Coordinates of C-alpha atoms in Angstrom, one line a residue:
Chain A
X85 CA 35.2 -32.4 -7.8
X86 CA 33.6 -29.2 -7.9
X87 CA 31.0 -27.6 -5.7
X88 CA 27.3 -27.4 -7.0
X89 CA 26.0 -24.0 -7.5
X90 CA 23.8 -23.3 -4.6
X91 CA 22.9 -19.7 -5.4
X92 CA 19.3 -20.7 -6.6
X93 CA 17.5 -18.1 -4.6
X94 CA 18.4 -14.6 -5.4
X95 CA 18.2 -12.0 -2.7
X96 CA 17.4 -8.6 -3.5
X97 CA 17.2 -5.3 -1.5
X98 CA 14.2 -3.3 -2.1
X99 CA 13.8 0.3 -1.8
X100 CA 10.5 2.0 -1.1
X101 CA 8.9 4.3 -3.7
X102 CA 7.7 7.7 -2.9
X103 CA 4.2 6.4 -2.7
X104 CA 5.4 3.5 -0.5
X105 CA 6.8 6.0 1.9
X106 CA 3.7 8.2 1.9
X107 CA 1.5 5.3 2.8
X108 CA 3.8 4.2 5.5
X109 CA 3.8 7.6 7.0
X110 CA 0.2 7.8 7.0
X111 CA 0.0 4.8 9.4
X112 CA -3.5 4.0 8.4
X113 CA -2.7 0.5 7.0
X114 CA -2.6 1.4 3.5
X115 CA 1.0 0.1 3.2
X116 CA 0.3 -3.5 2.7
X117 CA 2.3 -5.4 0.0
X118 CA -0.2 -7.8 -1.7
X119 CA 1.4 -8.9 -5.1
X120 CA 4.3 -8.4 -7.1
X121 CA 5.1 -8.0 -10.8
X122 CA 8.4 -8.5 -12.8
X123 CA 9.7 -5.7 -15.1
X124 CA 12.1 -5.5 -17.8
X125 CA 12.5 -1.8 -18.7
X126 CA 16.0 -2.0 -19.6
X127 CA 15.7 -4.7 -22.1
X128 CA 15.6 -4.2 -25.9
X129 CA 14.3 -7.2 -27.5
X130 CA 15.4 -5.9 -30.8
X131 CA 18.9 -7.2 -29.7
X132 CA 17.6 -10.7 -29.8
X133 CA 19.3 -12.2 -32.7
X134 CA 17.7 -15.4 -33.9
X135 CA 20.3 -15.8 -36.7
X136 CA 23.2 -15.5 -34.9
X137 CA 26.0 -17.4 -36.6
X138 CA 27.3 -19.1 -33.4
X139 CA 24.2 -20.7 -32.5
X140 CA 21.2 -20.4 -30.2
X141 CA 23.4 -20.0 -27.2
X142 CA 24.3 -16.6 -28.5
X143 CA 20.8 -15.2 -29.7
X144 CA 20.5 -13.4 -26.4
X145 CA 24.3 -12.6 -25.6
X146 CA 23.6 -8.7 -26.0
X147 CA 20.5 -8.8 -24.1
X148 CA 22.1 -10.6 -20.8
X149 CA 25.1 -8.1 -21.0
X150 CA 22.6 -5.3 -20.8
X151 CA 23.4 -3.1 -17.8
X152 CA 20.6 -2.7 -15.3
X153 CA 20.0 0.8 -13.7
X154 CA 19.5 1.2 -9.8
X155 CA 15.9 1.4 -8.7
X156 CA 13.9 4.6 -9.2
X157 CA 12.1 5.7 -6.2
X158 CA 9.4 7.5 -8.2
X159 CA 6.7 4.9 -8.6
X160 CA 5.6 6.4 -12.0
X161 CA 9.1 6.0 -13.6
X162 CA 9.8 2.3 -13.1
X163 CA 8.2 -1.1 -14.2
X164 CA 6.9 0.5 -17.2
X165 CA 7.0 -2.7 -19.1
X166 CA 6.1 -5.9 -17.2
X167 CA 6.4 -9.7 -17.7
X168 CA 3.1 -11.3 -18.5
X169 CA 1.8 -14.7 -17.6
X170 CA 0.2 -16.5 -20.2
X171 CA 0.0 -20.3 -19.4
X172 CA 0.2 -21.3 -23.1
X173 CA 3.7 -21.2 -24.7
X174 CA 2.6 -21.7 -28.4
X175 CA 1.7 -17.9 -28.9
X176 CA 3.6 -16.3 -31.8
X177 CA 1.5 -13.3 -31.7
X178 CA 0.4 -10.8 -28.9
X179 CA -2.3 -8.1 -29.1
X180 CA -1.2 -4.5 -29.1
X181 CA -3.2 -1.2 -28.4
X182 CA -3.0 1.3 -31.2
X183 CA -4.6 4.9 -31.6
X184 CA -7.0 4.6 -34.2
X185 CA -7.0 8.0 -36.0
X186 CA -9.2 6.9 -38.8
X187 CA -12.3 6.7 -36.9
X188 CA -11.1 8.5 -33.9
X189 CA -9.7 11.9 -33.2
X190 CA -6.7 12.6 -35.4
X191 CA -3.6 14.9 -34.6
X192 CA -4.3 18.5 -35.1
X193 CA -2.9 19.2 -38.7
X194 CA -0.8 22.2 -37.4
X195 CA 0.2 20.8 -34.0
X196 CA 0.7 17.1 -35.2
X197 CA -0.5 16.0 -31.8
X198 CA -3.9 15.4 -30.2
X199 CA -5.1 18.8 -29.1
X200 CA -7.4 20.2 -26.4
X201 CA -8.8 23.7 -26.5
X202 CA -9.3 24.4 -23.1
X203 CA -12.0 27.4 -22.8
X204 CA -14.6 29.2 -24.6
X205 CA -12.4 32.2 -25.5
X206 CA -10.2 29.7 -27.3
X207 CA -12.8 27.8 -28.8
X208 CA -14.8 30.7 -30.0
X209 CA -11.8 32.3 -31.6
X210 CA -12.1 31.0 -35.2
X211 CA -8.4 31.7 -36.1
X212 CA -7.7 28.9 -33.7
X213 CA -10.6 26.6 -34.0
X214 CA -11.2 27.2 -37.6
X215 CA -8.0 25.6 -38.7
X216 CA -9.4 22.1 -38.3
X217 CA -12.2 20.3 -36.5
X218 CA -9.4 17.9 -35.1
X219 CA -9.4 19.0 -31.5
X220 CA -11.2 18.5 -28.2
X221 CA -13.7 21.1 -27.3
X222 CA -12.7 21.7 -23.8
X223 CA -15.5 24.2 -23.4
X224 CA -18.4 22.1 -24.5
X225 CA -17.0 18.5 -24.6
X226 CA -20.3 17.2 -26.5
X227 CA -19.3 19.4 -29.4
X228 CA -16.1 17.4 -29.8
X229 CA -16.3 15.9 -33.3
X230 CA -14.8 12.5 -32.5
X231 CA -13.4 10.8 -29.4
X232 CA -10.0 9.4 -28.9
X233 CA -10.2 5.7 -30.0
X234 CA -7.8 3.1 -29.0
X235 CA -8.1 -0.4 -30.8
X236 CA -6.7 -3.6 -29.3
X237 CA -5.8 -6.5 -31.4
X238 CA -3.0 -8.2 -33.7
X239 CA -1.7 -5.9 -36.4
X240 CA -0.7 -8.8 -38.5
X241 CA -3.1 -11.0 -40.3
X242 CA -0.9 -14.0 -40.3
X243 CA -3.2 -15.9 -38.2
X244 CA -6.5 -14.7 -39.7
X245 CA -8.3 -11.7 -40.9
X246 CA -9.9 -9.8 -38.2
X247 CA -13.2 -9.6 -39.9
X248 CA -13.8 -13.3 -39.3
X249 CA -11.4 -14.5 -36.6
X250 CA -11.9 -13.6 -33.0
X251 CA -9.1 -12.6 -30.6
X252 CA -8.5 -15.4 -28.0
X253 CA -10.6 -14.4 -24.9
X254 CA -7.6 -14.6 -22.5
X255 CA -5.8 -12.0 -24.6
X256 CA -8.9 -9.7 -24.8
X257 CA -8.8 -6.6 -22.8
X258 CA -11.9 -6.0 -20.7
X259 CA -10.4 -3.3 -18.4
X260 CA -8.3 -0.4 -19.2
X261 CA -6.2 1.9 -17.0
X262 CA -6.0 5.5 -18.0
X263 CA -3.3 7.7 -16.2
X264 CA -3.3 11.5 -16.6
X265 CA -1.7 14.4 -14.9
X266 CA -4.6 15.5 -12.6
X267 CA -3.5 19.2 -12.6
X268 CA -4.1 19.3 -16.5
X269 CA -7.0 17.0 -17.4
X270 CA -9.7 14.6 -16.8
X271 CA -11.4 11.8 -18.5
X272 CA -14.7 11.9 -20.3
X273 CA -16.8 9.3 -22.1
X274 CA -16.6 9.1 -25.9
X275 CA -19.6 11.3 -26.3
X276 CA -18.3 13.9 -24.0
X277 CA -21.6 13.7 -21.9
X278 CA -20.0 12.7 -18.6
X279 CA -16.9 12.9 -16.7
X280 CA -15.7 9.8 -14.9
X281 CA -14.1 9.8 -11.1
X282 CA -10.4 8.7 -10.8
X283 CA -9.8 5.6 -8.9
X284 CA -6.8 7.4 -7.0
X285 CA -4.6 10.2 -7.3
X286 CA -1.0 9.5 -6.3
X287 CA 1.6 11.8 -4.7
X288 CA 2.8 13.0 -8.2
X289 CA -0.7 14.1 -9.1
X290 CA -1.1 11.2 -11.5
X291 CA -4.8 10.3 -11.6
X292 CA -5.6 6.7 -12.4
X293 CA -8.9 5.6 -14.0
X294 CA -10.1 2.1 -14.3
X295 CA -12.6 1.5 -17.1
X296 CA -14.3 -1.7 -17.5
X297 CA -16.5 -3.1 -20.5
X298 CA -19.1 -4.4 -17.8
X299 CA -19.6 -1.1 -15.9
X300 CA -18.3 1.6 -18.2
X301 CA -20.2 0.7 -21.4
X302 CA -20.1 4.3 -22.9
X303 CA -16.4 4.1 -23.0
X304 CA -16.5 1.2 -25.5
X305 CA -17.4 0.9 -29.0
X306 CA -18.0 -2.3 -31.1
X307 CA -15.5 -5.0 -30.4
X308 CA -13.9 -8.2 -32.1
X309 CA -15.3 -8.8 -35.6
X310 CA -17.9 -6.2 -35.3
X311 CA -15.4 -3.6 -35.1
X312 CA -15.3 -1.2 -38.2
X313 CA -12.8 1.3 -39.3
X314 CA -10.1 -0.8 -37.6
X315 CA -6.5 -0.3 -38.0
X316 CA -5.8 -3.9 -36.9
X317 CA -5.7 -6.4 -39.7
X318 CA -5.6 -9.6 -37.5
X319 CA -7.9 -10.5 -34.8
X320 CA -9.4 -7.7 -32.7
X321 CA -10.1 -7.3 -29.2
X322 CA -12.0 -4.3 -27.7
X323 CA -12.2 -0.7 -28.7
X324 CA -11.8 2.0 -26.0
X325 CA -13.3 5.6 -26.8
X326 CA -12.8 8.5 -24.5
X327 CA -12.0 12.3 -24.4
X328 CA -9.6 14.2 -22.4
X329 CA -11.1 17.4 -20.7
X330 CA -9.2 20.1 -19.4
X331 CA -9.0 20.9 -15.6
X332 CA -10.5 23.8 -14.0
X333 CA -7.1 25.1 -13.4
X334 CA -6.3 25.2 -17.2
X335 CA -9.7 26.6 -18.1
X336 CA -9.8 29.4 -15.7
X337 CA -6.1 30.4 -15.1
X338 CA -2.8 30.8 -17.1
X339 CA -0.9 29.9 -14.0
X340 CA 0.3 26.4 -15.0
X341 CA 0.6 27.3 -18.6
X342 CA 3.3 29.9 -17.6
X343 CA 4.8 27.7 -15.0
X344 CA 4.9 24.3 -17.0
X345 CA 4.0 25.2 -20.6
X346 CA 5.1 27.5 -23.4
X347 CA 3.6 29.9 -25.8
X348 CA 3.2 29.5 -29.5
X349 CA 1.2 30.6 -32.3
X350 CA -1.8 28.5 -33.6
X351 CA -3.8 31.0 -35.7
X352 CA -3.3 33.3 -32.7
X353 CA -0.9 33.6 -29.9
X354 CA -1.6 30.8 -27.4
X355 CA -0.4 29.1 -24.3
X356 CA 0.4 25.5 -24.5
X357 CA 1.1 22.5 -22.3
X358 CA 2.2 19.0 -23.6
X359 CA 1.7 16.1 -21.4
X360 CA 1.1 12.2 -21.8
X361 CA -2.1 10.1 -21.5
X362 CA -1.1 6.6 -20.6
X363 CA -3.5 3.9 -21.5
X364 CA -2.7 0.2 -20.3
X365 CA -4.5 -2.9 -20.9
X366 CA -5.2 -4.5 -17.5
X367 CA -5.0 -7.9 -18.9
X368 CA -1.9 -8.0 -20.9
X369 CA -0.4 -4.9 -19.4
X370 CA 0.3 -3.5 -22.8
X371 CA 0.6 0.2 -22.6
X372 CA 0.5 3.1 -25.0
X373 CA 1.6 6.7 -24.2
X374 CA -0.4 9.2 -26.0
X375 CA 1.0 12.7 -26.3
X376 CA -1.5 15.4 -26.0
X377 CA -1.4 19.2 -25.9
X378 CA -3.7 21.7 -24.0
X379 CA -4.0 25.0 -25.7
X380 CA -5.3 28.2 -24.2
X381 CA -5.7 31.6 -26.2
X382 CA -3.6 34.4 -24.7
Chain B
X211 CA -6.2 -15.3 -18.6
X212 CA -3.1 -13.2 -19.2
X213 CA -1.8 -11.4 -16.1
X214 CA 1.0 -9.2 -14.9
X215 CA 0.8 -9.4 -11.2
X216 CA 1.0 -12.5 -8.9
X217 CA -0.5 -12.3 -5.5
X218 CA 1.7 -13.0 -2.5
X219 CA 0.5 -15.6 -0.1
X220 CA 1.1 -14.1 3.4
X221 CA 1.5 -17.7 4.9
X222 CA 4.0 -19.0 2.4
X223 CA 5.6 -16.1 0.6
X224 CA 6.2 -13.5 3.5
X225 CA 8.7 -13.9 6.2
X226 CA 9.7 -11.4 8.7
X227 CA 13.3 -11.5 10.4
X228 CA 15.1 -9.4 12.9
X229 CA 18.9 -8.8 12.7
X230 CA 21.4 -7.1 15.0
X231 CA 24.0 -5.2 13.0
X232 CA 27.1 -4.0 14.8
X233 CA 29.5 -1.2 13.7
X234 CA 32.9 -0.4 15.5
X235 CA 33.1 3.2 16.6
X236 CA 36.7 4.1 17.4
X237 CA 36.9 7.9 18.6
X238 CA 40.5 9.2 19.1
X239 CA 41.1 11.6 21.7
X240 CA 42.8 14.1 19.5
X241 CA 39.4 14.8 17.9
X242 CA 38.4 16.2 21.1
X243 CA 41.4 17.9 22.1
X244 CA 43.3 19.5 19.3
X245 CA 42.8 18.1 15.8
X246 CA 40.9 21.0 14.8
X247 CA 42.1 23.6 17.4
X248 CA 38.8 23.4 19.1
X249 CA 37.0 24.7 16.1
X250 CA 34.9 21.4 16.4
X251 CA 34.1 22.3 20.1
X252 CA 30.7 24.0 20.5
X253 CA 30.0 25.8 23.7
X254 CA 26.7 27.4 24.7
X255 CA 26.0 30.7 26.4
X256 CA 24.0 28.6 29.1
X257 CA 27.3 27.1 29.9
X258 CA 25.8 23.6 30.9
X259 CA 27.5 21.4 28.6
X260 CA 29.6 21.3 25.3
X261 CA 29.4 19.4 22.3
X262 CA 32.2 17.6 20.3
X263 CA 31.9 17.4 16.5
X264 CA 34.0 15.3 14.2
X265 CA 34.8 18.5 12.1
X266 CA 34.7 22.1 12.6
X267 CA 30.8 22.7 13.6
X268 CA 30.3 25.5 11.5
X269 CA 30.7 23.2 8.4
X270 CA 27.9 21.6 7.2
X271 CA 29.6 18.1 6.9
X272 CA 30.4 18.2 10.6
X273 CA 28.7 15.5 12.8
X274 CA 27.8 15.7 16.4
X275 CA 29.7 13.0 18.1
X276 CA 29.3 13.5 21.9
X277 CA 28.5 16.0 24.6
X278 CA 30.6 16.4 27.8
X279 CA 29.2 17.7 31.1
X280 CA 29.4 17.3 34.8
X281 CA 27.6 17.8 37.9
X282 CA 27.2 16.7 41.6
X283 CA 24.4 15.6 43.9
X284 CA 22.9 17.7 46.6
X285 CA 24.4 15.5 49.3
X286 CA 28.0 15.9 47.6
X287 CA 30.6 17.5 49.8
X288 CA 31.3 19.7 46.9
X289 CA 27.7 21.2 47.1
X290 CA 28.0 24.7 48.2
X291 CA 26.6 28.1 47.3
X292 CA 30.3 29.2 47.1
X293 CA 30.9 26.8 44.4
X294 CA 31.0 28.1 40.8
X295 CA 27.8 27.3 39.0
X296 CA 26.7 25.3 42.0
X297 CA 22.9 25.3 40.9
X298 CA 23.8 24.3 37.4
X299 CA 25.9 21.4 38.5
X300 CA 23.2 20.3 41.0
X301 CA 20.5 20.7 38.1
X302 CA 22.7 18.5 35.6
X303 CA 23.3 15.8 38.0
X304 CA 19.5 15.6 38.9
X305 CA 18.5 15.8 35.4
X306 CA 20.7 12.8 34.4
X307 CA 19.7 10.8 37.5
X308 CA 16.1 11.3 37.0
X309 CA 16.3 9.9 33.5
X310 CA 18.9 7.3 34.0
X311 CA 18.4 6.2 37.6
X312 CA 14.7 7.3 38.4
X313 CA 12.9 8.0 41.5
X314 CA 12.4 6.0 44.9
X315 CA 9.2 5.1 46.6
X316 CA 8.9 8.7 47.9
X317 CA 9.4 10.3 44.5
X318 CA 12.7 11.5 45.3
X319 CA 15.4 11.3 42.7
X320 CA 17.9 8.6 43.5
X321 CA 21.8 9.0 43.1
X322 CA 23.9 7.1 40.7
X323 CA 25.0 3.8 42.4
X324 CA 28.5 2.6 42.0
X325 CA 27.6 -1.1 41.9
X326 CA 24.2 -0.7 40.5
X327 CA 22.4 -2.2 43.4
X328 CA 20.4 0.9 44.3
X329 CA 18.1 -0.6 46.7
X330 CA 20.9 -2.1 48.8
X331 CA 22.5 1.5 49.4
X332 CA 26.3 1.3 49.3
X333 CA 28.6 3.6 47.5
X334 CA 27.0 6.3 45.2
X335 CA 28.5 8.4 42.6
X336 CA 27.8 11.9 43.9
X337 CA 30.3 13.6 41.6
X338 CA 30.2 12.7 37.9
X339 CA 31.5 13.5 34.5
X340 CA 28.7 12.7 31.8
X341 CA 29.6 11.9 28.3
X342 CA 26.4 11.7 26.2
X343 CA 27.0 10.0 22.8
X344 CA 25.0 11.2 19.7
X345 CA 22.4 9.0 18.4
X346 CA 24.4 9.1 15.2
X347 CA 27.0 6.9 16.7
X348 CA 25.0 4.7 19.4
X349 CA 22.1 4.0 16.6
X350 CA 19.8 2.0 18.6
X351 CA 22.0 1.0 21.5
X352 CA 25.7 0.3 22.4
X353 CA 26.8 -3.3 22.2
X354 CA 27.3 -4.8 25.9
X355 CA 30.8 -5.5 26.7
X356 CA 32.3 -3.3 23.9
X357 CA 32.8 0.0 25.6
X358 CA 36.4 1.1 26.3
X359 CA 37.5 4.5 27.4
X360 CA 41.2 5.6 27.9
X361 CA 42.0 8.8 30.0
X362 CA 45.1 10.3 31.2
X363 CA 44.9 10.7 34.8
X364 CA 48.2 11.9 36.1
X365 CA 50.9 14.5 35.2
X366 CA 50.7 18.1 34.3
X367 CA 48.3 18.8 31.5
X368 CA 51.0 19.7 29.2
X369 CA 52.4 16.3 29.7
X370 CA 49.8 14.1 30.9
X371 CA 50.7 10.6 31.8
X372 CA 49.2 7.3 33.5
X373 CA 46.7 5.9 31.1
X374 CA 43.7 4.5 32.9
X375 CA 41.6 2.3 30.7
X376 CA 37.9 1.9 31.8
X377 CA 35.6 -0.5 30.1
X378 CA 32.4 -2.5 30.9
X379 CA 34.3 -5.8 31.5
X380 CA 31.9 -8.7 31.8
X381 CA 28.9 -6.7 30.7
X382 CA 28.0 -9.0 27.7
X383 CA 26.9 -11.5 30.2
X384 CA 26.2 -9.4 33.3
X385 CA 24.4 -6.1 33.1
X386 CA 21.9 -4.2 35.1
X387 CA 18.4 -3.7 34.3
X388 CA 17.0 -1.5 37.2
X389 CA 17.1 1.8 35.3
X390 CA 14.2 3.4 33.6
X391 CA 16.3 4.3 30.8
X392 CA 17.3 0.6 29.8
X393 CA 20.1 -1.7 30.5
X394 CA 23.4 -0.5 31.8
X395 CA 26.7 -2.0 32.9
X396 CA 29.5 -1.1 35.3
X397 CA 32.7 0.6 34.1
X398 CA 35.9 -1.1 35.7
X399 CA 39.6 -0.3 35.5
X400 CA 40.7 -4.1 35.4
X401 CA 39.1 -7.2 34.2
X402 CA 40.9 -10.0 35.8
X403 CA 39.2 -10.7 38.1
X404 CA 36.4 -8.2 38.3
X405 CA 36.3 -6.8 42.0
X406 CA 32.7 -6.2 42.8
X407 CA 32.1 -2.7 44.2
X408 CA 35.3 -1.3 42.4
X409 CA 33.4 0.3 39.5
X410 CA 34.4 3.8 38.4
X411 CA 31.4 4.5 36.3
X412 CA 28.2 3.5 34.6
X413 CA 27.4 2.9 30.9
X414 CA 23.8 3.2 29.7
X415 CA 23.5 1.1 26.5
X416 CA 20.2 2.4 25.2
X417 CA 20.7 5.9 26.2
X418 CA 24.2 6.0 25.1
X419 CA 25.4 7.8 28.2
X420 CA 28.6 7.3 30.0
X421 CA 28.9 8.2 33.7
X422 CA 32.2 8.6 35.2
X423 CA 32.8 9.1 38.8
X424 CA 34.9 12.2 39.7
X425 CA 37.1 10.3 41.9
X426 CA 38.8 8.8 38.9
X427 CA 40.8 12.3 38.9
X428 CA 40.7 12.9 42.6
X429 CA 44.3 12.0 43.3
X430 CA 45.5 13.5 40.2
X431 CA 45.2 16.6 38.0
X432 CA 42.5 17.4 35.7
X433 CA 43.1 21.1 34.7
X434 CA 44.1 21.8 31.3
X435 CA 46.7 24.1 29.9
X436 CA 44.7 27.1 30.3
X437 CA 43.9 26.5 34.1
X438 CA 45.8 25.8 37.1
X439 CA 46.4 22.0 37.4
X440 CA 44.1 20.9 40.0
X441 CA 42.3 17.8 41.2
X442 CA 38.6 17.0 40.3
X443 CA 37.4 18.4 43.6
X444 CA 39.2 21.7 43.5
X445 CA 37.9 22.0 39.7
X446 CA 34.4 21.2 40.6
X447 CA 34.2 23.9 43.2
X448 CA 36.3 26.4 41.6
X449 CA 35.8 26.1 37.9
X450 CA 32.5 26.1 35.6
X451 CA 31.1 23.4 33.7
X452 CA 32.6 24.3 30.5
X453 CA 36.1 24.5 32.0
X454 CA 35.7 21.1 33.5
X455 CA 34.5 19.6 30.1
X456 CA 37.6 21.3 28.5
X457 CA 39.9 19.6 31.0
X458 CA 38.3 16.2 30.7
X459 CA 38.5 16.1 26.9
X460 CA 42.0 17.3 27.0
X461 CA 42.8 14.1 28.9
X462 CA 40.6 11.8 26.8
X463 CA 42.9 9.4 24.9
X464 CA 40.5 6.9 23.1
X465 CA 36.9 5.9 23.3
X466 CA 35.8 2.9 21.3
X467 CA 32.5 0.9 21.4
X468 CA 30.3 -1.0 19.0
X469 CA 26.9 0.3 18.3
X470 CA 23.9 -1.8 17.4
X471 CA 21.1 -1.4 14.7
X472 CA 18.0 -3.6 15.1
X473 CA 17.1 -4.2 11.5
X474 CA 13.6 -5.6 11.0
X475 CA 13.1 -7.1 7.6
X476 CA 10.3 -8.6 5.7
X477 CA 11.2 -11.0 2.9
X478 CA 9.0 -11.6 0.1
X479 CA 9.4 -14.8 -1.7
X480 CA 8.5 -13.7 -5.4
X481 CA 8.1 -17.2 -7.0
X482 CA 7.9 -17.4 -10.7
X483 CA 6.7 -20.9 -11.8
X484 CA 7.7 -22.5 -15.2
X485 CA 4.5 -21.3 -16.8
X486 CA 4.6 -17.6 -15.5
X487 CA 6.2 -14.4 -16.7
X488 CA 7.5 -15.9 -19.9
X489 CA 6.1 -13.0 -22.0
X490 CA 6.6 -9.4 -21.9
X491 CA 4.7 -6.1 -22.7
X492 CA 7.8 -4.4 -23.5
X493 CA 7.2 -2.2 -26.6
X494 CA 10.4 -3.8 -28.2
X495 CA 9.0 -7.5 -27.5
X496 CA 6.7 -7.3 -30.5
X497 CA 7.3 -6.4 -34.2
X498 CA 3.9 -6.0 -36.0
X499 CA 2.4 -7.9 -33.1
X500 CA 4.7 -10.9 -33.7
X501 CA 7.1 -11.9 -30.6
X502 CA 10.7 -11.3 -31.6
X503 CA 12.3 -13.9 -29.5
X504 CA 10.1 -16.6 -31.4
X505 CA 10.4 -17.9 -35.1
X506 CA 7.5 -20.2 -34.7
X507 CA 4.9 -21.3 -32.4
X508 CA 6.8 -24.2 -31.1
X509 CA 9.6 -22.0 -29.9
X510 CA 9.6 -21.3 -26.2
X511 CA 8.7 -17.7 -25.2
X512 CA 11.5 -16.0 -23.4
X513 CA 11.8 -13.0 -21.3
X514 CA 14.2 -11.2 -19.1
X515 CA 13.8 -10.0 -15.5
X516 CA 15.6 -6.8 -14.3
X517 CA 13.2 -5.5 -11.7
X518 CA 10.7 -6.8 -9.1
X519 CA 7.9 -4.5 -8.2
X520 CA 6.0 -5.0 -4.8
X521 CA 2.4 -3.7 -5.1
X522 CA -0.5 -2.9 -2.9
X523 CA -3.9 -4.6 -3.6
X524 CA -5.1 -1.5 -5.6
X525 CA -1.8 -1.8 -7.9
X526 CA 0.2 0.9 -6.3
X527 CA 4.0 0.4 -6.6
X528 CA 5.2 0.4 -3.1
X529 CA 8.6 -1.0 -3.3
X530 CA 11.2 -1.7 -6.1
X531 CA 14.1 -4.1 -6.2
X532 CA 16.6 -4.5 -9.1
X533 CA 18.6 -7.4 -10.3
X534 CA 22.5 -6.7 -11.1
X535 CA 21.9 -8.3 -14.6
X536 CA 18.9 -9.5 -16.6
X537 CA 17.7 -13.0 -15.7
X538 CA 16.4 -15.2 -18.4
X539 CA 13.1 -16.7 -17.8
X540 CA 11.4 -19.3 -20.0
X541 CA 9.0 -22.4 -19.7
X542 CA 12.0 -24.5 -18.6
X543 CA 12.9 -22.4 -15.6
X544 CA 11.6 -21.6 -12.3
X545 CA 12.9 -18.7 -10.3
X546 CA 12.3 -17.6 -6.6
X547 CA 13.6 -14.0 -6.1
X548 CA 13.9 -13.1 -2.2
X549 CA 13.1 -9.4 -2.0
X550 CA 14.1 -8.0 1.3
X551 CA 12.5 -4.9 2.6
X552 CA 14.3 -3.3 5.8
X553 CA 12.7 -1.2 8.2

């Protein structure tokens, strides 16, 4: 008679992240673990083969054989995708967050990326700003033609048309988290009339902004069935609208451009820095990395 | 409501433990006396001690393992203005005594006591060889009852003989606590039976210092090859500290002890109930918003855990733990992941 497997509990050794070490070193009580999340960064669900000829036991054979990397200690490099708790098990579709370039800011036609012109000299140079109006005016934010628009919803109309079917309330995002390198930029409302304050800036200079539909109304457009110019065919949640402004350092100095950026020609010779703005829905945890380029005339 | 975090209940999901870990530290005498032709022995212009490394000390991969020095008390018969480095030997003894033995009621520095009963008077160790072990080896403390030192106490230095094995016999159950530097044991040359009052030294467990009475070498020869072979007394008066340290390490055969690391751990019980963490926001989880692992609404959702993240209340990632292989999670399974964070 064989022994029963008693290895039900799994013991894991944890490593502190750089932020964890920093908070521990502060000694001010800010190192306090309050919750946990489970991640699946290494998993490629495309390997799940629902039609495997050997049967259901083999559907995930390639997934469970995926090697797992050691822990990163950089807090921004790990747990990029998390497991989600939804008490219902009958969901076949989950909402996504998509950049809506139809009603929002489109990629610059030359750069093929969302572009921010960081200062007056760059904006006033018609050789640069005259190419297209698809840029963020970092000198006068209010003059930007359209904000960055992120729509939440279900792409497929298999469970109903988005103009008449409402996204389930428990899947609708009411709060978003935006992360951006604080050395480069900051977050403004969709009209470019006010800049918001980051909730915190971590040790890697990543600023995190929390925007809520209840307290940051100027950052949200019409939602659900009222949404127009949508990119989601199925039920829609909320629409986030915001702008990315340049930091004072980018506006007034070329230091970061020469240290971290490159040079190019965009109608005229320019400096440029490419970075990413990360938008995460706090409810579902779905996240999108939006590439963005800061441009400054040489 | 969809969520990605689960709050830990401090009463039921968090436990603190304390574990003592021990490592065996064997030091062979040849490390101190010849393996690297003394390139691993660091001396100083002040001449008050010398340091032994496990590799030539100019190498970045060398580790400091212990220091050797010697000294005598002001009431020692060896103390004399005519003695070589007399003041430095007095200073070394006083320094070690004030740290390890402390002061009496009048504020005077007390001498090392042979049997540890300081208040009762008795034999004092007035001439001593000190071996100060590196924190790298002793860690939090030496394990009581594990210390052994073998020295060759007789014969010419070129052919030393007569191994004397000194150990803290019985210290696991009986040790002294009247030192300001923590607990210490008595070093004996024999264990069966232990004869009270026959100690030849003291071992301070938390301080990581062995104090050996000079009388161990009194009737024999301590000098090394470069010196005239003489006993401890003659060397203590006629040689400097560096020469005495050289002599001692050339007669060192073996040292071994177990160190101790006090490991404080917090274990977080991360419990995923049957209806939790069954979906994922992994970008590959959806294809045009449809869940890839499901064909129909009646299929169970499936996700795979590879990582556990521990977060602060403001959602900052403070610690990360990884599984060795993906763990399947679906509504038919519940998982408890014990995540241990050591301090």
